[in-house]
Amino acid sequence: MKPLFAHLFANRFWVIAPPYVWMLVFFALPFAFILKISFAESLIAMPPYSDIWSWADDGFQWLGSINNYLFLLDDDLYYTAYFNSVRLALVATLVCLVVAYPMAYAISRLDEPYRSLFLLLVILPSWTSFLIRIYAWIGLLKNNGLINHALMSLGLIDEPLVMLHSDFAIYLGIVYGYLPFMILPIYTNLVKLDHSLVEAGYDLGARPWKVFVTIIFPLSMSGVVAGCFLVFIPAVGEFVIPDLLGGPDTLMIGKVLWQEFFVNRDWPVASAIAVVMLSFLIIPIYFYRRIEMQRLEANK
Amino acid sequence: MRAARVMLVAGLVFLYFPLLVLIIYSFNESRLVTIWTEFSVKWYIELLQDEQLMGAFFLSLQIACATAFMAVLLGTIAAYVLVNFGRFPGQTLFSSMIVAPLVMPEVITGLSLLLLFVGLSELLGWPASRGAMTIWIAHVTFSVAFVTIIISSRLREMDGSLEEAAMDLGATPLKVFFVITLPLIMPALVSGWLLAFTLSLDDLVIASFVSGPGASTLPMVIYSSVRLGVSPKINALATIFVGMILVGSFLVWWTMQRWQVYATDKKAAEG
């Protein structure tokens, strides 16, 4: 028994196989299905889409169409939703960076055990439910919510500020929900920063701002880029935040896809939306993969 | 530096303030979430009597446990392969499939997995129906990425000389892995397990796509209730959730600090 088992284990193929096959079947293969269905037509049946090819007596026949894509081009709604998603995600990512960087820096300069305590404090909220954390803002931002209530009783405003169901609420939601994902990679870089370089900069008479711009920030660049991708890419396709905090005018593509699928029950159009979204996210995903692999290798 | 520290404190207030308000108002007598009337635990009692919510909670708990075990199993192998195997054919595809789920928008993962399940059941008759099983598969798929990242960074930091020594003394690779490597990366396995567990417990979007009739997870039930408006019952649920995680994580942190102190003292005593 032992020689056989040892042989199997020595054979790398069997070690790699379980995670490889799992990810191939349940992560890569589904994209083939989404591409296929995006060329189908919507039917009232189960499953609710037509075949895109057939193997009849006369051989292979292509039955698909690009109507779903033409439909997306035709309607302003989708164009606006894509544009809005990228704009909202981009601005929120930048705000996230501005908030996260000093936080990550401050934590990296603390001594143990405070460093791990503060790191834990930053990560903890993201271990509680995302849905609940976004939900918490509804009660705060509503017209008769806590913030308006407080501002009005202080006499700072006469009528409630409209904060919920606006762009502002979406920005806030993304920054709030994704902040730990920006802090962590930046912290990982900053904590490994060689401080003799910073001291050398000071010794040579550089001002703090200059030391930051020319030494600290460039050295933490890979963390900054990884953090930005880690926030931006999922935020583009975000559903919970635009659905709970956004208004009817602040369409984001993740919500549009959700509605095509769950409300209109149009699986082919939902697939076409996903294919288009993926086709412009593939470039950031590619760069994210590269930087993530470099960072992983740099640890060694 | 002072500015950065101010930002750290402000950022933490920003992160915790909404949760704090949520917790305070879960003890409010009134249904209105903005006006404080008097202290009461009636929403907690109503919560416990809500059979739909409790059922969904137990379903989510089961899926999350099963997800965490499978994700740690696959993630450990994947991390070991990525760190120790060097280059092998198809490695780029492998590392892409491990990293991409970290950033993939949930609506895309959810929709594509659903289409896979529907397509497969047309072709092969499997899966016959959608429910806890398909949610489990979906959750494992995206959790593996996070678990692999955690475990592989631990493997990289690890001192390789112990493994080499065991190897030199004639241990088989399998024995080296179980006797030397596994105990050394155990903390990473535990944090990977916890992360996969919370990711699964938290997921709304992917579960909504791949679930079938009758299988509603906790986030799905919370979501349909939240859509109808703010309810103190959800606040009570959130409080229990946040409380469990805060206490649990703090205990883990505290134990690890104590353990570190103990280890340093022991070293000092020996040295």
PDB file of N, CA and C in Angstrom, chain A residues 5 9 12 15 20 22-23 26 30 33 47 49 99 102 105 113 116-118 120-121 124-125 127 129-132 135 137 144-146 176 233-234 239 243 258 261-262 270-271 278 281 288-289 293 296, chain B residues 4 7 12 14-16 18 22 25 34 77 85 90 94-97 99 102-103 105 111-116 118 122 137 140-141 156 174 202 208 219 223 226-227 230-231 235 238 245-246 249 253 257:
ATOM      1  N   PHE A   5       0.949   4.662  -2.602  1.00  0.00           N
ATOM      2  CA  PHE A   5       0.558   5.971  -2.101  1.00  0.00           C
ATOM      3  C   PHE A   5       1.698   6.983  -2.263  1.00  0.00           C
ATOM      4  N   PHE A   9       1.801  10.411  -4.397  1.00  0.00           N
ATOM      5  CA  PHE A   9       2.101  11.710  -3.829  1.00  0.00           C
ATOM      6  C   PHE A   9       3.308  12.330  -4.527  1.00  0.00           C
ATOM      7  N   ARG A  12       3.473  14.779  -9.023  1.00  0.00           N
ATOM      8  CA  ARG A  12       2.918  16.108  -8.787  1.00  0.00           C
ATOM      9  C   ARG A  12       1.494  16.270  -9.310  1.00  0.00           C
ATOM     10  N   VAL A  15      -1.229  15.901  -6.877  1.00  0.00           N
ATOM     11  CA  VAL A  15      -1.301  16.931  -5.837  1.00  0.00           C
ATOM     12  C   VAL A  15      -1.991  18.175  -6.390  1.00  0.00           C
ATOM     13  N   TYR A  20      -6.917  22.304  -8.953  1.00  0.00           N
ATOM     14  CA  TYR A  20      -6.901  22.711 -10.363  1.00  0.00           C
ATOM     15  C   TYR A  20      -8.231  22.378 -11.034  1.00  0.00           C
ATOM     16  N   TRP A  22     -11.084  21.648  -9.634  1.00  0.00           N
ATOM     17  CA  TRP A  22     -12.195  22.374  -9.006  1.00  0.00           C
ATOM     18  C   TRP A  22     -12.331  23.783  -9.604  1.00  0.00           C
ATOM     19  N   MET A  23     -11.201  24.503  -9.671  1.00  0.00           N
ATOM     20  CA  MET A  23     -11.265  25.875 -10.170  1.00  0.00           C
ATOM     21  C   MET A  23     -11.563  25.910 -11.668  1.00  0.00           C
ATOM     22  N   PHE A  26     -15.444  25.046 -11.806  1.00  0.00           N
ATOM     23  CA  PHE A  26     -16.389  25.960 -11.161  1.00  0.00           C
ATOM     24  C   PHE A  26     -16.009  27.430 -11.271  1.00  0.00           C
ATOM     25  N   PRO A  30     -17.578  28.196 -16.153  1.00  0.00           N
ATOM     26  CA  PRO A  30     -18.792  29.014 -16.188  1.00  0.00           C
ATOM     27  C   PRO A  30     -18.727  30.187 -17.164  1.00  0.00           C
ATOM     28  N   PHE A  33     -20.058  29.245 -20.376  1.00  0.00           N
ATOM     29  CA  PHE A  33     -21.522  29.201 -20.380  1.00  0.00           C
ATOM     30  C   PHE A  33     -22.125  30.594 -20.499  1.00  0.00           C
ATOM     31  N   PRO A  47     -34.752  25.672 -19.129  1.00  0.00           N
ATOM     32  CA  PRO A  47     -34.182  26.990 -18.861  1.00  0.00           C
ATOM     33  C   PRO A  47     -34.654  28.053 -19.865  1.00  0.00           C
ATOM     34  N   TYR A  49     -33.838  30.068 -22.140  1.00  0.00           N
ATOM     35  CA  TYR A  49     -33.073  30.589 -23.276  1.00  0.00           C
ATOM     36  C   TYR A  49     -33.061  29.554 -24.393  1.00  0.00           C
ATOM     37  N   VAL A  99      -7.930  58.144   2.426  1.00  0.00           N
ATOM     38  CA  VAL A  99      -8.248  57.846   3.824  1.00  0.00           C
ATOM     39  C   VAL A  99      -7.358  56.711   4.347  1.00  0.00           C
ATOM     40  N   PRO A 102      -2.873  57.168   5.202  1.00  0.00           N
ATOM     41  CA  PRO A 102      -2.378  57.602   6.520  1.00  0.00           C
ATOM     42  C   PRO A 102      -2.684  56.601   7.622  1.00  0.00           C
ATOM     43  N   TYR A 105      -0.171  53.853   7.349  1.00  0.00           N
ATOM     44  CA  TYR A 105       1.135  54.353   7.772  1.00  0.00           C
ATOM     45  C   TYR A 105       1.218  54.431   9.298  1.00  0.00           C
ATOM     46  N   PRO A 113       2.355  45.523  21.317  1.00  0.00           N
ATOM     47  CA  PRO A 113       1.257  44.804  20.679  1.00  0.00           C
ATOM     48  C   PRO A 113       0.237  45.735  20.037  1.00  0.00           C
ATOM     49  N   SER A 116      -0.604  45.107  16.174  1.00  0.00           N
ATOM     50  CA  SER A 116      -1.537  44.046  15.788  1.00  0.00           C
ATOM     51  C   SER A 116      -2.936  44.325  16.313  1.00  0.00           C
ATOM     52  N   LEU A 117      -3.015  45.050  17.436  1.00  0.00           N
ATOM     53  CA  LEU A 117      -4.337  45.400  17.961  1.00  0.00           C
ATOM     54  C   LEU A 117      -5.062  46.335  16.988  1.00  0.00           C
ATOM     55  N   PHE A 118      -4.357  47.388  16.525  1.00  0.00           N
ATOM     56  CA  PHE A 118      -5.002  48.338  15.624  1.00  0.00           C
ATOM     57  C   PHE A 118      -5.298  47.711  14.264  1.00  0.00           C
ATOM     58  N   LEU A 120      -6.068  44.628  13.857  1.00  0.00           N
ATOM     59  CA  LEU A 120      -7.267  43.839  14.120  1.00  0.00           C
ATOM     60  C   LEU A 120      -8.514  44.734  14.110  1.00  0.00           C
ATOM     61  N   LEU A 121      -8.399  45.926  14.735  1.00  0.00           N
ATOM     62  CA  LEU A 121      -9.536  46.840  14.789  1.00  0.00           C
ATOM     63  C   LEU A 121      -9.967  47.268  13.386  1.00  0.00           C
ATOM     64  N   LEU A 124     -11.553  43.947  11.696  1.00  0.00           N
ATOM     65  CA  LEU A 124     -12.751  43.387  12.332  1.00  0.00           C
ATOM     66  C   LEU A 124     -14.061  43.720  11.637  1.00  0.00           C
ATOM     67  N   PRO A 125     -14.342  45.013  11.336  1.00  0.00           N
ATOM     68  CA  PRO A 125     -15.635  45.300  10.712  1.00  0.00           C
ATOM     69  C   PRO A 125     -15.870  44.504   9.438  1.00  0.00           C
ATOM     70  N   TRP A 127     -15.130  41.584   8.919  1.00  0.00           N
ATOM     71  CA  TRP A 127     -15.511  40.209   9.244  1.00  0.00           C
ATOM     72  C   TRP A 127     -16.965  40.119   9.668  1.00  0.00           C
ATOM     73  N   SER A 129     -21.035  41.206   8.868  1.00  0.00           N
ATOM     74  CA  SER A 129     -21.750  41.146   7.603  1.00  0.00           C
ATOM     75  C   SER A 129     -21.682  42.460   6.820  1.00  0.00           C
ATOM     76  N   PHE A 130     -21.272  42.348   5.550  1.00  0.00           N
ATOM     77  CA  PHE A 130     -21.238  43.491   4.642  1.00  0.00           C
ATOM     78  C   PHE A 130     -22.634  44.095   4.493  1.00  0.00           C
ATOM     79  N   LEU A 131     -23.617  43.222   4.307  1.00  0.00           N
ATOM     80  CA  LEU A 131     -25.005  43.652   4.146  1.00  0.00           C
ATOM     81  C   LEU A 131     -25.457  44.482   5.341  1.00  0.00           C
ATOM     82  N   ILE A 132     -25.133  44.000   6.536  1.00  0.00           N
ATOM     83  CA  ILE A 132     -25.554  44.697   7.746  1.00  0.00           C
ATOM     84  C   ILE A 132     -24.833  46.036   7.882  1.00  0.00           C
ATOM     85  N   TYR A 135     -26.469  48.356   5.535  1.00  0.00           N
ATOM     86  CA  TYR A 135     -27.799  48.619   6.100  1.00  0.00           C
ATOM     87  C   TYR A 135     -27.726  49.660   7.212  1.00  0.00           C
ATOM     88  N   TRP A 137     -26.052  52.238   7.450  1.00  0.00           N
ATOM     89  CA  TRP A 137     -26.037  53.620   6.954  1.00  0.00           C
ATOM     90  C   TRP A 137     -27.419  54.129   6.578  1.00  0.00           C
ATOM     91  N   ASN A 144     -35.292  61.401   7.770  1.00  0.00           N
ATOM     92  CA  ASN A 144     -35.592  61.506   9.197  1.00  0.00           C
ATOM     93  C   ASN A 144     -34.633  60.639  10.009  1.00  0.00           C
ATOM     94  N   GLY A 145     -33.421  60.464   9.447  1.00  0.00           N
ATOM     95  CA  GLY A 145     -32.431  59.621  10.107  1.00  0.00           C
ATOM     96  C   GLY A 145     -31.647  60.364  11.169  1.00  0.00           C
ATOM     97  N   LEU A 146     -30.678  59.656  11.730  1.00  0.00           N
ATOM     98  CA  LEU A 146     -29.959  60.169  12.892  1.00  0.00           C
ATOM     99  C   LEU A 146     -29.147  61.426  12.597  1.00  0.00           C
ATOM    100  N   TYR A 176     -16.748  53.019   2.851  1.00  0.00           N
ATOM    101  CA  TYR A 176     -16.954  52.345   4.123  1.00  0.00           C
ATOM    102  C   TYR A 176     -16.759  50.842   3.996  1.00  0.00           C
ATOM    103  N   ILE A 233     -12.141  47.084  -8.812  1.00  0.00           N
ATOM    104  CA  ILE A 233     -12.759  46.067  -9.670  1.00  0.00           C
ATOM    105  C   ILE A 233     -14.070  45.531  -9.078  1.00  0.00           C
ATOM    106  N   PRO A 234     -14.086  45.102  -7.801  1.00  0.00           N
ATOM    107  CA  PRO A 234     -15.378  44.651  -7.288  1.00  0.00           C
ATOM    108  C   PRO A 234     -16.406  45.782  -7.168  1.00  0.00           C
ATOM    109  N   PHE A 239     -23.466  45.359  -6.170  1.00  0.00           N
ATOM    110  CA  PHE A 239     -24.937  45.356  -6.205  1.00  0.00           C
ATOM    111  C   PHE A 239     -25.566  45.894  -4.919  1.00  0.00           C
ATOM    112  N   ASP A 243     -28.048  49.253  -4.559  1.00  0.00           N
ATOM    113  CA  ASP A 243     -29.429  48.850  -4.317  1.00  0.00           C
ATOM    114  C   ASP A 243     -29.969  49.446  -3.019  1.00  0.00           C
ATOM    115  N   TRP A 258     -28.630  42.499 -12.107  1.00  0.00           N
ATOM    116  CA  TRP A 258     -29.494  41.828 -11.120  1.00  0.00           C
ATOM    117  C   TRP A 258     -30.959  41.941 -11.549  1.00  0.00           C
ATOM    118  N   PHE A 261     -31.950  39.905 -14.496  1.00  0.00           N
ATOM    119  CA  PHE A 261     -32.038  38.486 -14.163  1.00  0.00           C
ATOM    120  C   PHE A 261     -33.245  38.183 -13.280  1.00  0.00           C
ATOM    121  N   PHE A 262     -33.369  38.905 -12.168  1.00  0.00           N
ATOM    122  CA  PHE A 262     -34.380  38.539 -11.172  1.00  0.00           C
ATOM    123  C   PHE A 262     -35.742  39.168 -11.447  1.00  0.00           C
ATOM    124  N   ALA A 270     -28.915  39.473 -19.411  1.00  0.00           N
ATOM    125  CA  ALA A 270     -28.066  39.550 -18.217  1.00  0.00           C
ATOM    126  C   ALA A 270     -26.672  39.009 -18.534  1.00  0.00           C
ATOM    127  N   SER A 271     -26.600  37.928 -19.319  1.00  0.00           N
ATOM    128  CA  SER A 271     -25.296  37.363 -19.688  1.00  0.00           C
ATOM    129  C   SER A 271     -24.510  38.328 -20.557  1.00  0.00           C
ATOM    130  N   LEU A 278     -17.196  42.225 -18.072  1.00  0.00           N
ATOM    131  CA  LEU A 278     -15.960  41.461 -17.930  1.00  0.00           C
ATOM    132  C   LEU A 278     -14.924  41.899 -18.956  1.00  0.00           C
ATOM    133  N   LEU A 281     -13.270  44.819 -17.656  1.00  0.00           N
ATOM    134  CA  LEU A 281     -12.583  44.610 -16.372  1.00  0.00           C
ATOM    135  C   LEU A 281     -11.382  43.682 -16.531  1.00  0.00           C
ATOM    136  N   TYR A 288      -3.932  43.301 -11.989  1.00  0.00           N
ATOM    137  CA  TYR A 288      -4.028  42.936 -10.581  1.00  0.00           C
ATOM    138  C   TYR A 288      -3.353  41.592 -10.338  1.00  0.00           C
ATOM    139  N   ARG A 289      -3.604  40.629 -11.220  1.00  0.00           N
ATOM    140  CA  ARG A 289      -3.005  39.307 -11.068  1.00  0.00           C
ATOM    141  C   ARG A 289      -1.477  39.405 -11.075  1.00  0.00           C
ATOM    142  N   MET A 293       0.888  38.448  -7.937  1.00  0.00           N
ATOM    143  CA  MET A 293       1.873  37.373  -8.012  1.00  0.00           C
ATOM    144  C   MET A 293       3.270  37.906  -7.670  1.00  0.00           C
ATOM    145  N   LEU A 296       3.493  38.289  -3.990  1.00  0.00           N
ATOM    146  CA  LEU A 296       3.630  37.005  -3.321  1.00  0.00           C
ATOM    147  C   LEU A 296       5.047  36.478  -3.458  1.00  0.00           C
TER     148      LEU A 296
ATOM    149  N   ALA B   4      -1.164  61.458  10.515  1.00  0.00           N
ATOM    150  CA  ALA B   4      -1.534  60.075  10.204  1.00  0.00           C
ATOM    151  C   ALA B   4      -2.259  59.436  11.382  1.00  0.00           C
ATOM    152  N   MET B   7      -5.744  60.654  11.562  1.00  0.00           N
ATOM    153  CA  MET B   7      -6.526  59.983  10.523  1.00  0.00           C
ATOM    154  C   MET B   7      -6.891  58.569  10.942  1.00  0.00           C
ATOM    155  N   LEU B  12     -11.103  54.959  12.324  1.00  0.00           N
ATOM    156  CA  LEU B  12     -11.696  53.925  13.173  1.00  0.00           C
ATOM    157  C   LEU B  12     -13.067  54.363  13.681  1.00  0.00           C
ATOM    158  N   PHE B  14     -15.063  56.334  12.048  1.00  0.00           N
ATOM    159  CA  PHE B  14     -15.894  56.170  10.851  1.00  0.00           C
ATOM    160  C   PHE B  14     -16.324  54.706  10.692  1.00  0.00           C
ATOM    161  N   LEU B  15     -15.387  53.774  10.932  1.00  0.00           N
ATOM    162  CA  LEU B  15     -15.694  52.352  10.754  1.00  0.00           C
ATOM    163  C   LEU B  15     -16.652  51.826  11.819  1.00  0.00           C
ATOM    164  N   TYR B  16     -16.512  52.348  13.045  1.00  0.00           N
ATOM    165  CA  TYR B  16     -17.294  51.759  14.139  1.00  0.00           C
ATOM    166  C   TYR B  16     -18.572  52.511  14.494  1.00  0.00           C
ATOM    167  N   PRO B  18     -21.272  53.627  12.753  1.00  0.00           N
ATOM    168  CA  PRO B  18     -22.556  53.054  12.309  1.00  0.00           C
ATOM    169  C   PRO B  18     -22.910  51.774  13.056  1.00  0.00           C
ATOM    170  N   LEU B  22     -26.186  51.116  15.421  1.00  0.00           N
ATOM    171  CA  LEU B  22     -27.004  49.936  15.169  1.00  0.00           C
ATOM    172  C   LEU B  22     -27.247  49.161  16.466  1.00  0.00           C
ATOM    173  N   TYR B  25     -29.517  51.118  19.048  1.00  0.00           N
ATOM    174  CA  TYR B  25     -30.944  51.158  18.721  1.00  0.00           C
ATOM    175  C   TYR B  25     -31.601  49.785  18.692  1.00  0.00           C
ATOM    176  N   THR B  34     -34.962  56.123  14.813  1.00  0.00           N
ATOM    177  CA  THR B  34     -34.293  57.389  15.089  1.00  0.00           C
ATOM    178  C   THR B  34     -34.606  57.959  16.453  1.00  0.00           C
ATOM    179  N   ILE B  77      -3.605  22.855  -0.446  1.00  0.00           N
ATOM    180  CA  ILE B  77      -2.927  22.197  -1.571  1.00  0.00           C
ATOM    181  C   ILE B  77      -2.490  23.257  -2.589  1.00  0.00           C
ATOM    182  N   PHE B  85       6.264  24.176  -5.837  1.00  0.00           N
ATOM    183  CA  PHE B  85       6.396  23.353  -7.039  1.00  0.00           C
ATOM    184  C   PHE B  85       7.160  24.024  -8.165  1.00  0.00           C
ATOM    185  N   GLY B  90       0.732  24.970 -17.328  1.00  0.00           N
ATOM    186  CA  GLY B  90      -0.570  25.488 -16.925  1.00  0.00           C
ATOM    187  C   GLY B  90      -0.519  26.290 -15.648  1.00  0.00           C
ATOM    188  N   PHE B  94      -3.419  28.468 -13.603  1.00  0.00           N
ATOM    189  CA  PHE B  94      -3.703  28.086 -12.223  1.00  0.00           C
ATOM    190  C   PHE B  94      -3.657  29.308 -11.300  1.00  0.00           C
ATOM    191  N   SER B  95      -2.554  30.079 -11.402  1.00  0.00           N
ATOM    192  CA  SER B  95      -2.454  31.234 -10.502  1.00  0.00           C
ATOM    193  C   SER B  95      -3.518  32.281 -10.844  1.00  0.00           C
ATOM    194  N   SER B  96      -3.895  32.389 -12.112  1.00  0.00           N
ATOM    195  CA  SER B  96      -4.974  33.318 -12.478  1.00  0.00           C
ATOM    196  C   SER B  96      -6.284  32.897 -11.838  1.00  0.00           C
ATOM    197  N   MET B  97      -6.553  31.602 -11.875  1.00  0.00           N
ATOM    198  CA  MET B  97      -7.824  31.129 -11.315  1.00  0.00           C
ATOM    199  C   MET B  97      -7.839  31.242  -9.800  1.00  0.00           C
ATOM    200  N   VAL B  99      -6.197  33.820  -8.158  1.00  0.00           N
ATOM    201  CA  VAL B  99      -6.200  35.235  -7.781  1.00  0.00           C
ATOM    202  C   VAL B  99      -7.466  35.964  -8.248  1.00  0.00           C
ATOM    203  N   LEU B 102     -10.626  36.922  -6.182  1.00  0.00           N
ATOM    204  CA  LEU B 102     -10.501  37.954  -5.151  1.00  0.00           C
ATOM    205  C   LEU B 102     -11.168  39.254  -5.586  1.00  0.00           C
ATOM    206  N   VAL B 103     -11.111  39.547  -6.884  1.00  0.00           N
ATOM    207  CA  VAL B 103     -11.636  40.830  -7.347  1.00  0.00           C
ATOM    208  C   VAL B 103     -12.864  40.689  -8.247  1.00  0.00           C
ATOM    209  N   PRO B 105     -16.324  40.728  -9.728  1.00  0.00           N
ATOM    210  CA  PRO B 105     -17.612  41.199  -9.205  1.00  0.00           C
ATOM    211  C   PRO B 105     -18.557  40.032  -8.943  1.00  0.00           C
ATOM    212  N   LEU B 111     -23.913  34.767 -11.588  1.00  0.00           N
ATOM    213  CA  LEU B 111     -24.635  34.449 -12.825  1.00  0.00           C
ATOM    214  C   LEU B 111     -23.943  33.323 -13.582  1.00  0.00           C
ATOM    215  N   SER B 112     -22.599  33.389 -13.697  1.00  0.00           N
ATOM    216  CA  SER B 112     -21.910  32.381 -14.501  1.00  0.00           C
ATOM    217  C   SER B 112     -22.033  31.003 -13.847  1.00  0.00           C
ATOM    218  N   LEU B 113     -21.952  30.941 -12.517  1.00  0.00           N
ATOM    219  CA  LEU B 113     -22.105  29.644 -11.852  1.00  0.00           C
ATOM    220  C   LEU B 113     -23.516  29.087 -12.023  1.00  0.00           C
ATOM    221  N   LEU B 114     -24.507  29.965 -11.957  1.00  0.00           N
ATOM    222  CA  LEU B 114     -25.880  29.493 -12.154  1.00  0.00           C
ATOM    223  C   LEU B 114     -26.016  28.890 -13.550  1.00  0.00           C
ATOM    224  N   LEU B 115     -25.498  29.613 -14.567  1.00  0.00           N
ATOM    225  CA  LEU B 115     -25.601  29.109 -15.935  1.00  0.00           C
ATOM    226  C   LEU B 115     -24.873  27.781 -16.078  1.00  0.00           C
ATOM    227  N   LEU B 116     -23.748  27.632 -15.361  1.00  0.00           N
ATOM    228  CA  LEU B 116     -23.041  26.352 -15.377  1.00  0.00           C
ATOM    229  C   LEU B 116     -23.923  25.244 -14.806  1.00  0.00           C
ATOM    230  N   VAL B 118     -27.176  25.132 -14.486  1.00  0.00           N
ATOM    231  CA  VAL B 118     -28.323  24.852 -15.347  1.00  0.00           C
ATOM    232  C   VAL B 118     -27.870  24.064 -16.578  1.00  0.00           C
ATOM    233  N   GLU B 122     -28.804  20.103 -17.653  1.00  0.00           N
ATOM    234  CA  GLU B 122     -29.364  19.747 -18.955  1.00  0.00           C
ATOM    235  C   GLU B 122     -28.569  18.620 -19.600  1.00  0.00           C
ATOM    236  N   ILE B 137     -20.866  24.784  -3.264  1.00  0.00           N
ATOM    237  CA  ILE B 137     -19.864  24.759  -4.340  1.00  0.00           C
ATOM    238  C   ILE B 137     -19.436  26.189  -4.684  1.00  0.00           C
ATOM    239  N   VAL B 140     -17.268  27.678  -1.849  1.00  0.00           N
ATOM    240  CA  VAL B 140     -15.915  27.112  -1.827  1.00  0.00           C
ATOM    241  C   VAL B 140     -15.081  27.768  -2.923  1.00  0.00           C
ATOM    242  N   THR B 141     -15.686  27.911  -4.111  1.00  0.00           N
ATOM    243  CA  THR B 141     -14.948  28.440  -5.257  1.00  0.00           C
ATOM    244  C   THR B 141     -14.364  29.823  -4.982  1.00  0.00           C
ATOM    245  N   ARG B 156       5.567  30.943   2.693  1.00  0.00           N
ATOM    246  CA  ARG B 156       6.749  31.647   2.217  1.00  0.00           C
ATOM    247  C   ARG B 156       7.616  32.156   3.364  1.00  0.00           C
ATOM    248  N   LEU B 174       5.327  13.078   1.934  1.00  0.00           N
ATOM    249  CA  LEU B 174       4.019  13.062   2.590  1.00  0.00           C
ATOM    250  C   LEU B 174       4.179  13.210   4.100  1.00  0.00           C
ATOM    251  N   ASP B 202     -21.629  35.530   4.993  1.00  0.00           N
ATOM    252  CA  ASP B 202     -21.930  36.910   4.650  1.00  0.00           C
ATOM    253  C   ASP B 202     -22.501  37.068   3.249  1.00  0.00           C
ATOM    254  N   SER B 208     -27.868  34.168  -3.878  1.00  0.00           N
ATOM    255  CA  SER B 208     -29.160  34.451  -4.494  1.00  0.00           C
ATOM    256  C   SER B 208     -29.239  33.888  -5.904  1.00  0.00           C
ATOM    257  N   PRO B 219     -28.325  35.837   4.834  1.00  0.00           N
ATOM    258  CA  PRO B 219     -28.284  37.125   4.145  1.00  0.00           C
ATOM    259  C   PRO B 219     -29.466  37.333   3.192  1.00  0.00           C
ATOM    260  N   TYR B 223     -31.838  40.429   3.562  1.00  0.00           N
ATOM    261  CA  TYR B 223     -31.995  41.347   2.440  1.00  0.00           C
ATOM    262  C   TYR B 223     -33.458  41.611   2.139  1.00  0.00           C
ATOM    263  N   VAL B 226     -34.711  43.888   4.776  1.00  0.00           N
ATOM    264  CA  VAL B 226     -34.138  45.235   4.692  1.00  0.00           C
ATOM    265  C   VAL B 226     -34.791  46.030   3.572  1.00  0.00           C
ATOM    266  N   ARG B 227     -35.130  45.337   2.484  1.00  0.00           N
ATOM    267  CA  ARG B 227     -35.790  46.013   1.354  1.00  0.00           C
ATOM    268  C   ARG B 227     -37.097  46.650   1.785  1.00  0.00           C
ATOM    269  N   VAL B 230     -36.114  49.775   7.415  1.00  0.00           N
ATOM    270  CA  VAL B 230     -35.290  49.517   8.587  1.00  0.00           C
ATOM    271  C   VAL B 230     -36.152  48.885   9.675  1.00  0.00           C
ATOM    272  N   SER B 231     -35.658  47.809  10.276  1.00  0.00           N
ATOM    273  CA  SER B 231     -36.422  47.155  11.333  1.00  0.00           C
ATOM    274  C   SER B 231     -35.511  46.855  12.520  1.00  0.00           C
ATOM    275  N   ASN B 235     -31.613  45.026  13.520  1.00  0.00           N
ATOM    276  CA  ASN B 235     -30.595  45.609  14.402  1.00  0.00           C
ATOM    277  C   ASN B 235     -30.182  44.611  15.481  1.00  0.00           C
ATOM    278  N   ALA B 238     -28.059  42.001  13.950  1.00  0.00           N
ATOM    279  CA  ALA B 238     -26.734  42.560  13.658  1.00  0.00           C
ATOM    280  C   ALA B 238     -25.905  42.643  14.931  1.00  0.00           C
ATOM    281  N   ILE B 245     -18.532  38.257  16.690  1.00  0.00           N
ATOM    282  CA  ILE B 245     -17.266  38.386  15.975  1.00  0.00           C
ATOM    283  C   ILE B 245     -16.266  39.217  16.770  1.00  0.00           C
ATOM    284  N   LEU B 246     -16.744  40.293  17.403  1.00  0.00           N
ATOM    285  CA  LEU B 246     -15.827  41.122  18.197  1.00  0.00           C
ATOM    286  C   LEU B 246     -15.225  40.314  19.340  1.00  0.00           C
ATOM    287  N   SER B 249     -12.895  37.417  17.967  1.00  0.00           N
ATOM    288  CA  SER B 249     -11.596  37.845  17.443  1.00  0.00           C
ATOM    289  C   SER B 249     -10.706  38.390  18.543  1.00  0.00           C
ATOM    290  N   TRP B 253      -6.988  37.177  19.483  1.00  0.00           N
ATOM    291  CA  TRP B 253      -5.860  38.113  19.557  1.00  0.00           C
ATOM    292  C   TRP B 253      -5.180  38.027  20.925  1.00  0.00           C
ATOM    293  N   GLN B 257      -1.435  36.912  21.896  1.00  0.00           N
ATOM    294  CA  GLN B 257      -0.513  37.792  22.621  1.00  0.00           C
ATOM    295  C   GLN B 257       0.070  37.069  23.827  1.00  0.00           C
TER     296      GLN B 257
END
